[in-house]
Amino acid sequence: MGLLLHLAVTESQYFISCLGREIENAVIRHVIEAEDAQADFLPPPGMTLEDAVRIYRQTIVAVDAVLDEVELNSPAVVEWWIKHRHTTVERLLVHMIAESHRHAGHLDIVREQLDGFVGLRPSAPNIPDLTPDQWEEQNLRLKELADGH
């Protein structure tokens, strides 16, 4: 829920606020105005998963409407960026692709910890079929490399 809220807030800021529009969603506005810098990762009390999904879907619709009105080279201003504060819609899109991709990876790690499955899918995991001892040996080799040995 926290990542969905974070992505909804972030997309609203980049593709609505930074393009000179007003964010209409009251929950997102409240999160942005919060004193806590991590508020976008902390769903408000009483928020359900369905609420978080609905807010994210509403954000997608709102952002799509703005993006339909602008071009890739349209100017954008990201007040919290030190470098490249004055940028373009294209740069914001690339930034959000990377942001969403990174968080999808975070969610995949959490899912792996919850269900114990790693790899692409059960029928084609795309993971070497190593024994526990072979995995331990692999981990030790990686640790040695990381430690500079």
Tab-separated table of N, CA and C in Angstrom:
chain	number	residue	atom	x	y	z
A	1	MET	N	0.828	-1.198	0.000
A	1	MET	CA	0.000	0.000	0.000
A	1	MET	C	0.867	1.255	0.000
A	2	GLY	N	1.936	1.209	0.789
A	2	GLY	CA	2.825	2.360	0.856
A	2	GLY	C	3.467	2.687	-0.474
A	3	LEU	N	3.898	1.641	-1.203
A	3	LEU	CA	4.500	1.908	-2.509
A	3	LEU	C	3.476	2.422	-3.514
A	4	LEU	N	2.257	1.901	-3.461
A	4	LEU	CA	1.214	2.426	-4.355
A	4	LEU	C	0.947	3.897	-4.057
A	5	LEU	N	0.846	4.222	-2.782
A	5	LEU	CA	0.614	5.617	-2.403
A	5	LEU	C	1.804	6.479	-2.835
A	6	HIS	N	3.008	5.988	-2.599
A	6	HIS	CA	4.210	6.726	-3.000
A	6	HIS	C	4.203	7.006	-4.501
A	7	LEU	N	3.898	5.980	-5.296
A	7	LEU	CA	3.889	6.179	-6.749
A	7	LEU	C	2.776	7.130	-7.179
A	8	ALA	N	1.626	7.049	-6.534
A	8	ALA	CA	0.532	7.978	-6.859
A	8	ALA	C	0.937	9.413	-6.530
A	9	VAL	N	1.554	9.605	-5.387
A	9	VAL	CA	1.994	10.949	-4.988
A	9	VAL	C	3.080	11.444	-5.933
A	10	THR	N	4.053	10.594	-6.213
A	10	THR	CA	5.175	10.988	-7.059
A	10	THR	C	4.710	11.319	-8.473
A	11	GLU	N	3.861	10.471	-9.044
A	11	GLU	CA	3.354	10.760	-10.391
A	11	GLU	C	2.521	12.035	-10.405
A	12	SER	N	1.753	12.257	-9.352
A	12	SER	CA	0.962	13.488	-9.270
A	12	SER	C	1.865	14.709	-9.222
A	13	GLN	N	2.929	14.609	-8.428
A	13	GLN	CA	3.836	15.750	-8.337
A	13	GLN	C	4.521	16.022	-9.672
A	14	TYR	N	5.097	14.989	-10.275
A	14	TYR	CA	5.838	15.199	-11.515
A	14	TYR	C	4.949	15.602	-12.676
A	15	PHE	N	3.833	14.899	-12.850
A	15	PHE	CA	3.051	15.084	-14.076
A	15	PHE	C	1.846	16.007	-13.927
A	16	ILE	N	1.605	16.472	-12.708
A	16	ILE	CA	0.532	17.451	-12.519
A	16	ILE	C	1.144	18.743	-11.975
A	17	SER	N	1.728	18.689	-10.782
A	17	SER	CA	2.304	19.903	-10.173
A	17	SER	C	3.425	20.507	-11.007
A	18	CYS	N	4.372	19.671	-11.414
A	18	CYS	CA	5.532	20.186	-12.146
A	18	CYS	C	5.172	20.700	-13.537
A	19	LEU	N	3.953	20.413	-13.974
A	19	LEU	CA	3.482	20.932	-15.255
A	19	LEU	C	2.481	22.062	-15.051
A	20	GLY	N	2.467	22.617	-13.830
A	20	GLY	CA	1.678	23.811	-13.559
A	20	GLY	C	0.208	23.582	-13.306
A	21	ARG	N	-0.178	22.343	-13.013
A	21	ARG	CA	-1.585	22.047	-12.719
A	21	ARG	C	-1.770	21.794	-11.235
A	22	GLU	N	-3.014	21.782	-10.809
A	22	GLU	CA	-3.357	21.519	-9.407
A	22	GLU	C	-3.741	20.056	-9.224
A	23	ILE	N	-3.226	19.452	-8.171
A	23	ILE	CA	-3.604	18.084	-7.827
A	23	ILE	C	-4.970	18.136	-7.173
A	24	GLU	N	-5.911	17.378	-7.712
A	24	GLU	CA	-7.281	17.401	-7.198
A	24	GLU	C	-7.520	16.398	-6.080
A	25	ASN	N	-6.768	15.296	-6.038
A	25	ASN	CA	-7.005	14.258	-5.045
A	25	ASN	C	-6.620	14.760	-3.654
A	26	ALA	N	-7.597	14.787	-2.743
A	26	ALA	CA	-7.387	15.327	-1.399
A	26	ALA	C	-6.390	14.501	-0.597
A	27	VAL	N	-6.406	13.190	-0.747
A	27	VAL	CA	-5.467	12.337	-0.005
A	27	VAL	C	-4.038	12.648	-0.439
A	28	ILE	N	-3.826	12.755	-1.732
A	28	ILE	CA	-2.487	13.045	-2.240
A	28	ILE	C	-2.037	14.436	-1.806
A	29	ARG	N	-2.923	15.407	-1.873
A	29	ARG	CA	-2.568	16.760	-1.404
A	29	ARG	C	-2.193	16.734	0.073
A	30	HIS	N	-2.954	15.996	0.885
A	30	HIS	CA	-2.681	15.894	2.326
A	30	HIS	C	-1.301	15.266	2.569
A	31	VAL	N	-0.974	14.229	1.824
A	31	VAL	CA	0.330	13.574	1.979
A	31	VAL	C	1.446	14.542	1.612
A	32	ILE	N	1.290	15.260	0.518
A	32	ILE	CA	2.319	16.214	0.088
A	32	ILE	C	2.520	17.310	1.124
A	33	GLU	N	1.447	17.746	1.757
A	33	GLU	CA	1.529	18.824	2.733
A	33	GLU	C	1.985	18.356	4.113
A	34	ALA	N	2.092	17.047	4.318
A	34	ALA	CA	2.464	16.503	5.632
A	34	ALA	C	3.881	16.923	6.016
A	35	GLU	N	4.101	17.035	7.306
A	35	GLU	CA	5.424	17.381	7.838
A	35	GLU	C	6.417	16.232	7.650
A	36	ASP	N	5.928	15.006	7.662
A	36	ASP	CA	6.760	13.813	7.587
A	36	ASP	C	7.224	13.589	6.148
A	37	ALA	N	8.536	13.599	5.926
A	37	ALA	CA	9.086	13.412	4.589
A	37	ALA	C	8.801	12.012	4.035
A	38	GLN	N	8.432	11.084	4.891
A	38	GLN	CA	8.122	9.722	4.460
A	38	GLN	C	6.618	9.454	4.416
A	39	ALA	N	5.814	10.486	4.484
A	39	ALA	CA	4.356	10.320	4.538
A	39	ALA	C	3.803	9.577	3.332
A	40	ASP	N	4.462	9.718	2.186
A	40	ASP	CA	3.948	9.051	0.987
A	40	ASP	C	4.113	7.535	1.048
A	41	PHE	N	4.937	7.039	1.955
A	41	PHE	CA	5.083	5.595	2.149
A	41	PHE	C	4.207	5.073	3.283
A	42	LEU	N	3.532	5.967	3.978
A	42	LEU	CA	2.732	5.585	5.153
A	42	LEU	C	1.254	5.848	4.879
A	43	PRO	N	0.510	4.827	4.503
A	43	PRO	CA	-0.914	5.045	4.240
A	43	PRO	C	-1.607	5.632	5.468
A	44	PRO	N	-2.510	6.569	5.250
A	44	PRO	CA	-3.247	7.158	6.377
A	44	PRO	C	-4.032	6.082	7.137
A	45	PRO	N	-4.284	6.305	8.424
A	45	PRO	CA	-5.073	5.335	9.194
A	45	PRO	C	-6.414	5.071	8.511
A	46	GLY	N	-6.776	3.817	8.471
A	46	GLY	CA	-8.054	3.444	7.885
A	46	GLY	C	-8.006	3.194	6.388
A	47	MET	N	-6.896	3.526	5.741
A	47	MET	CA	-6.806	3.274	4.306
A	47	MET	C	-6.720	1.765	4.082
A	48	THR	N	-7.475	1.290	3.120
A	48	THR	CA	-7.448	-0.124	2.754
A	48	THR	C	-6.634	-0.303	1.472
A	49	LEU	N	-6.315	-1.545	1.162
A	49	LEU	CA	-5.625	-1.822	-0.088
A	49	LEU	C	-6.475	-1.359	-1.263
A	50	GLU	N	-7.780	-1.572	-1.172
A	50	GLU	CA	-8.676	-1.130	-2.240
A	50	GLU	C	-8.606	0.385	-2.415
A	51	ASP	N	-8.515	1.116	-1.300
A	51	ASP	CA	-8.375	2.576	-1.373
A	51	ASP	C	-7.081	2.959	-2.095
A	52	ALA	N	-5.985	2.297	-1.736
A	52	ALA	CA	-4.691	2.613	-2.340
A	52	ALA	C	-4.710	2.324	-3.839
A	53	VAL	N	-5.292	1.206	-4.225
A	53	VAL	CA	-5.396	0.858	-5.652
A	53	VAL	C	-6.265	1.884	-6.369
A	54	ARG	N	-7.387	2.256	-5.765
A	54	ARG	CA	-8.289	3.238	-6.376
A	54	ARG	C	-7.584	4.577	-6.560
A	55	ILE	N	-6.847	5.025	-5.549
A	55	ILE	CA	-6.124	6.300	-5.640
A	55	ILE	C	-5.073	6.230	-6.741
A	56	TYR	N	-4.368	5.115	-6.834
A	56	TYR	CA	-3.359	4.979	-7.877
A	56	TYR	C	-4.018	4.998	-9.258
A	57	ARG	N	-5.119	4.283	-9.398
A	57	ARG	CA	-5.824	4.270	-10.696
A	57	ARG	C	-6.357	5.656	-11.052
A	58	GLN	N	-6.877	6.374	-10.070
A	58	GLN	CA	-7.342	7.739	-10.317
A	58	GLN	C	-6.175	8.640	-10.735
A	59	THR	N	-5.033	8.408	-10.124
A	59	THR	CA	-3.844	9.180	-10.477
A	59	THR	C	-3.451	8.930	-11.926
A	60	ILE	N	-3.492	7.675	-12.337
A	60	ILE	CA	-3.157	7.335	-13.723
A	60	ILE	C	-4.072	8.088	-14.690
A	61	VAL	N	-5.366	8.112	-14.397
A	61	VAL	CA	-6.321	8.817	-15.261
A	61	VAL	C	-5.995	10.318	-15.295
A	62	ALA	N	-5.739	10.900	-14.126
A	62	ALA	CA	-5.433	12.336	-14.062
A	62	ALA	C	-4.138	12.660	-14.801
A	63	VAL	N	-3.126	11.846	-14.604
A	63	VAL	CA	-1.837	12.066	-15.261
A	63	VAL	C	-1.976	11.891	-16.771
A	64	ASP	N	-2.673	10.848	-17.191
A	64	ASP	CA	-2.879	10.640	-18.627
A	64	ASP	C	-3.563	11.840	-19.273
A	65	ALA	N	-4.512	12.435	-18.573
A	65	ALA	CA	-5.214	13.604	-19.119
A	65	ALA	C	-4.238	14.763	-19.327
A	66	VAL	N	-3.338	14.971	-18.376
A	66	VAL	CA	-2.346	16.039	-18.527
A	66	VAL	C	-1.385	15.699	-19.660
A	67	LEU	N	-0.904	14.460	-19.689
A	67	LEU	CA	0.061	14.074	-20.720
A	67	LEU	C	-0.531	14.158	-22.120
A	68	ASP	N	-1.839	13.986	-22.231
A	68	ASP	CA	-2.502	14.138	-23.531
A	68	ASP	C	-2.453	15.579	-24.024
A	69	GLU	N	-2.240	16.525	-23.117
A	69	GLU	CA	-2.241	17.947	-23.470
A	69	GLU	C	-0.857	18.506	-23.779
A	70	VAL	N	0.187	17.753	-23.495
A	70	VAL	CA	1.551	18.278	-23.630
A	70	VAL	C	2.360	17.439	-24.613
A	71	GLU	N	3.494	17.978	-24.992
A	71	GLU	CA	4.438	17.282	-25.867
A	71	GLU	C	5.632	16.819	-25.028
A	72	LEU	N	6.416	15.905	-25.576
A	72	LEU	CA	7.598	15.415	-24.858
A	72	LEU	C	8.575	16.538	-24.522
A	73	ASN	N	8.671	17.526	-25.380
A	73	ASN	CA	9.611	18.621	-25.128
A	73	ASN	C	8.980	19.779	-24.349
A	74	SER	N	7.760	19.593	-23.866
A	74	SER	CA	7.130	20.643	-23.047
A	74	SER	C	7.941	20.866	-21.775
A	75	PRO	N	8.031	22.125	-21.351
A	75	PRO	CA	8.825	22.416	-20.156
A	75	PRO	C	8.136	21.950	-18.879
A	76	ALA	N	8.975	21.605	-17.914
A	76	ALA	CA	8.518	21.233	-16.573
A	76	ALA	C	9.515	21.808	-15.582
A	77	VAL	N	9.026	22.118	-14.381
A	77	VAL	CA	9.892	22.640	-13.334
A	77	VAL	C	9.746	21.739	-12.110
A	78	VAL	N	10.865	21.136	-11.705
A	78	VAL	CA	10.888	20.266	-10.534
A	78	VAL	C	11.616	21.028	-9.433
A	79	GLU	N	10.839	21.648	-8.557
A	79	GLU	CA	11.403	22.544	-7.532
A	79	GLU	C	12.407	21.852	-6.618
A	80	TRP	N	12.252	20.571	-6.371
A	80	TRP	CA	13.124	19.870	-5.416
A	80	TRP	C	14.364	19.271	-6.078
A	81	TRP	N	14.505	19.389	-7.393
A	81	TRP	CA	15.733	18.940	-8.058
A	81	TRP	C	16.748	20.071	-8.002
A	82	ILE	N	17.952	19.761	-7.619
A	82	ILE	CA	19.007	20.780	-7.570
A	82	ILE	C	19.550	21.012	-8.977
A	83	LYS	N	19.929	19.918	-9.644
A	83	LYS	CA	20.376	20.010	-11.039
A	83	LYS	C	19.177	19.722	-11.934
A	84	HIS	N	19.154	20.326	-13.064
A	84	HIS	CA	18.116	20.073	-14.073
A	84	HIS	C	16.711	20.412	-13.581
A	85	ARG	N	16.609	21.391	-12.687
A	85	ARG	CA	15.303	21.816	-12.162
A	85	ARG	C	14.343	22.190	-13.292
A	86	HIS	N	14.869	22.865	-14.285
A	86	HIS	CA	14.074	23.200	-15.471
A	86	HIS	C	14.329	22.095	-16.489
A	87	THR	N	13.298	21.322	-16.754
A	87	THR	CA	13.463	20.108	-17.534
A	87	THR	C	12.314	19.961	-18.532
A	88	THR	N	12.087	18.756	-18.984
A	88	THR	CA	11.034	18.495	-19.972
A	88	THR	C	10.164	17.326	-19.521
A	89	VAL	N	9.025	17.207	-20.145
A	89	VAL	CA	8.125	16.080	-19.886
A	89	VAL	C	8.847	14.767	-20.192
A	90	GLU	N	9.615	14.752	-21.258
A	90	GLU	CA	10.340	13.523	-21.618
A	90	GLU	C	11.249	13.067	-20.482
A	91	ARG	N	11.986	13.981	-19.897
A	91	ARG	CA	12.890	13.621	-18.790
A	91	ARG	C	12.090	13.119	-17.588
A	92	LEU	N	10.941	13.723	-17.322
A	92	LEU	CA	10.097	13.260	-16.219
A	92	LEU	C	9.587	11.848	-16.482
A	93	LEU	N	9.202	11.562	-17.718
A	93	LEU	CA	8.738	10.216	-18.062
A	93	LEU	C	9.842	9.187	-17.851
A	94	VAL	N	11.042	9.491	-18.302
A	94	VAL	CA	12.161	8.562	-18.113
A	94	VAL	C	12.436	8.375	-16.624
A	95	HIS	N	12.397	9.465	-15.876
A	95	HIS	CA	12.620	9.385	-14.432
A	95	HIS	C	11.582	8.475	-13.765
A	96	MET	N	10.315	8.635	-14.135
A	96	MET	CA	9.257	7.825	-13.510
A	96	MET	C	9.308	6.369	-13.958
A	97	ILE	N	9.761	6.119	-15.175
A	97	ILE	CA	9.949	4.729	-15.596
A	97	ILE	C	10.974	4.062	-14.680
A	98	ALA	N	12.085	4.753	-14.443
A	98	ALA	CA	13.120	4.210	-13.557
A	98	ALA	C	12.601	4.056	-12.131
A	99	GLU	N	11.868	5.043	-11.650
A	99	GLU	CA	11.297	4.998	-10.296
A	99	GLU	C	10.356	3.806	-10.152
A	100	SER	N	9.455	3.634	-11.096
A	100	SER	CA	8.491	2.522	-11.029
A	100	SER	C	9.197	1.178	-11.156
A	101	HIS	N	10.175	1.109	-12.026
A	101	HIS	CA	10.940	-0.116	-12.222
A	101	HIS	C	11.660	-0.511	-10.936
A	102	ARG	N	12.292	0.452	-10.293
A	102	ARG	CA	13.016	0.195	-9.042
A	102	ARG	C	12.066	-0.336	-7.969
A	103	HIS	N	10.906	0.275	-7.849
A	103	HIS	CA	9.963	-0.158	-6.823
A	103	HIS	C	9.313	-1.495	-7.168
A	104	ALA	N	9.146	-1.789	-8.452
A	104	ALA	CA	8.652	-3.114	-8.838
A	104	ALA	C	9.652	-4.176	-8.383
A	105	GLY	N	10.928	-3.863	-8.485
A	105	GLY	CA	11.959	-4.784	-7.984
A	105	GLY	C	11.859	-4.970	-6.485
A	106	HIS	N	11.609	-3.876	-5.762
A	106	HIS	CA	11.427	-3.987	-4.307
A	106	HIS	C	10.261	-4.916	-3.983
A	107	LEU	N	9.155	-4.723	-4.693
A	107	LEU	CA	7.976	-5.556	-4.453
A	107	LEU	C	8.239	-7.023	-4.791
A	108	ASP	N	9.046	-7.262	-5.829
A	108	ASP	CA	9.370	-8.639	-6.193
A	108	ASP	C	10.189	-9.302	-5.083
A	109	ILE	N	11.105	-8.579	-4.482
A	109	ILE	CA	11.894	-9.125	-3.372
A	109	ILE	C	10.977	-9.460	-2.200
A	110	VAL	N	10.056	-8.581	-1.881
A	110	VAL	CA	9.107	-8.843	-0.789
A	110	VAL	C	8.265	-10.074	-1.111
A	111	ARG	N	7.777	-10.158	-2.367
A	111	ARG	CA	6.984	-11.318	-2.758
A	111	ARG	C	7.794	-12.603	-2.613
A	112	GLU	N	9.077	-12.578	-3.041
A	112	GLU	CA	9.929	-13.751	-2.902
A	112	GLU	C	10.063	-14.163	-1.437
A	113	GLN	N	10.172	-13.188	-0.553
A	113	GLN	CA	10.284	-13.500	0.873
A	113	GLN	C	8.984	-14.071	1.419
A	114	LEU	N	7.857	-13.644	0.867
A	114	LEU	CA	6.566	-14.129	1.350
A	114	LEU	C	6.224	-15.522	0.830
A	115	ASP	N	6.447	-15.753	-0.475
A	115	ASP	CA	6.018	-17.041	-1.026
A	115	ASP	C	7.157	-18.024	-1.275
A	116	GLY	N	8.401	-17.574	-1.112
A	116	GLY	CA	9.537	-18.472	-1.240
A	116	GLY	C	9.943	-18.801	-2.660
A	117	PHE	N	9.200	-18.310	-3.657
A	117	PHE	CA	9.540	-18.610	-5.045
A	117	PHE	C	10.459	-17.532	-5.602
A	118	VAL	N	11.519	-17.956	-6.276
A	118	VAL	CA	12.401	-17.021	-6.969
A	118	VAL	C	12.416	-17.395	-8.446
A	119	GLY	N	12.713	-16.438	-9.276
A	119	GLY	CA	12.803	-16.702	-10.698
A	119	GLY	C	11.641	-16.137	-11.476
A	120	LEU	N	11.610	-16.513	-12.732
A	120	LEU	CA	10.632	-15.962	-13.660
A	120	LEU	C	9.220	-16.466	-13.383
A	121	ARG	N	9.035	-17.795	-13.428
A	121	ARG	CA	7.736	-18.413	-13.129
A	121	ARG	C	7.985	-19.891	-12.828
A	122	PRO	N	7.068	-20.565	-12.161
A	122	PRO	CA	7.322	-21.960	-11.767
A	122	PRO	C	7.695	-22.881	-12.932
A	123	SER	N	7.082	-22.702	-14.096
A	123	SER	CA	7.385	-23.586	-15.220
A	123	SER	C	8.719	-23.261	-15.892
A	124	ALA	N	9.237	-22.072	-15.679
A	124	ALA	CA	10.524	-21.656	-16.259
A	124	ALA	C	11.188	-20.668	-15.311
A	125	PRO	N	11.748	-21.146	-14.197
A	125	PRO	CA	12.264	-20.226	-13.187
A	125	PRO	C	13.479	-19.408	-13.626
A	126	ASN	N	14.237	-19.907	-14.638
A	126	ASN	CA	15.391	-19.166	-15.127
A	126	ASN	C	16.451	-18.976	-14.033
A	127	ILE	N	16.503	-19.926	-13.088
A	127	ILE	CA	17.465	-19.914	-11.986
A	127	ILE	C	18.247	-21.224	-12.054
A	128	PRO	N	19.580	-21.193	-11.887
A	128	PRO	CA	20.351	-22.445	-11.928
A	128	PRO	C	19.836	-23.456	-10.894
A	129	ASP	N	19.848	-24.705	-11.271
A	129	ASP	CA	19.390	-25.784	-10.386
A	129	ASP	C	20.567	-26.249	-9.533
A	130	LEU	N	20.919	-25.456	-8.541
A	130	LEU	CA	22.049	-25.754	-7.664
A	130	LEU	C	21.560	-26.379	-6.360
A	131	THR	N	22.429	-27.176	-5.772
A	131	THR	CA	22.136	-27.748	-4.460
A	131	THR	C	22.334	-26.654	-3.417
A	132	PRO	N	21.823	-26.855	-2.198
A	132	PRO	CA	22.076	-25.867	-1.132
A	132	PRO	C	23.567	-25.618	-0.908
A	133	ASP	N	24.390	-26.668	-1.007
A	133	ASP	CA	25.841	-26.490	-0.836
A	133	ASP	C	26.429	-25.642	-1.963
A	134	GLN	N	25.958	-25.876	-3.187
A	134	GLN	CA	26.441	-25.083	-4.310
A	134	GLN	C	26.026	-23.615	-4.170
A	135	TRP	N	24.810	-23.355	-3.675
A	135	TRP	CA	24.373	-21.970	-3.435
A	135	TRP	C	25.239	-21.321	-2.362
A	136	GLU	N	25.568	-22.085	-1.315
A	136	GLU	CA	26.424	-21.550	-0.254
A	136	GLU	C	27.798	-21.202	-0.814
A	137	GLU	N	28.339	-22.070	-1.657
A	137	GLU	CA	29.627	-21.802	-2.295
A	137	GLU	C	29.542	-20.544	-3.168
A	138	GLN	N	28.464	-20.403	-3.905
A	138	GLN	CA	28.254	-19.205	-4.727
A	138	GLN	C	28.209	-17.955	-3.855
A	139	ASN	N	27.473	-18.023	-2.751
A	139	ASN	CA	27.384	-16.880	-1.833
A	139	ASN	C	28.748	-16.518	-1.264
A	140	LEU	N	29.534	-17.524	-0.899
A	140	LEU	CA	30.874	-17.269	-0.354
A	140	LEU	C	31.777	-16.619	-1.404
A	141	ARG	N	31.686	-17.071	-2.665
A	141	ARG	CA	32.485	-16.452	-3.735
A	141	ARG	C	32.096	-14.992	-3.926
A	142	LEU	N	30.795	-14.729	-3.899
A	142	LEU	CA	30.351	-13.336	-4.056
A	142	LEU	C	30.807	-12.470	-2.894
A	143	LYS	N	30.748	-13.027	-1.683
A	143	LYS	CA	31.192	-12.277	-0.502
A	143	LYS	C	32.691	-11.968	-0.604
A	144	GLU	N	33.473	-12.956	-1.044
A	144	GLU	CA	34.901	-12.724	-1.218
A	144	GLU	C	35.157	-11.609	-2.231
A	145	LEU	N	34.444	-11.633	-3.329
A	145	LEU	CA	34.587	-10.570	-4.339
A	145	LEU	C	34.212	-9.219	-3.750
A	146	ALA	N	33.112	-9.185	-3.006
A	146	ALA	CA	32.664	-7.916	-2.417
A	146	ALA	C	33.669	-7.398	-1.390
A	147	ASP	N	34.312	-8.322	-0.672
A	147	ASP	CA	35.285	-7.939	0.349
A	147	ASP	C	36.655	-7.643	-0.248
A	148	GLY	N	36.811	-7.857	-1.563
A	148	GLY	CA	38.072	-7.547	-2.237
A	148	GLY	C	39.134	-8.599	-2.103
A	149	HIS	N	38.759	-9.844	-1.832
A	149	HIS	CA	39.757	-10.921	-1.690
A	149	HIS	C	40.011	-11.596	-3.000
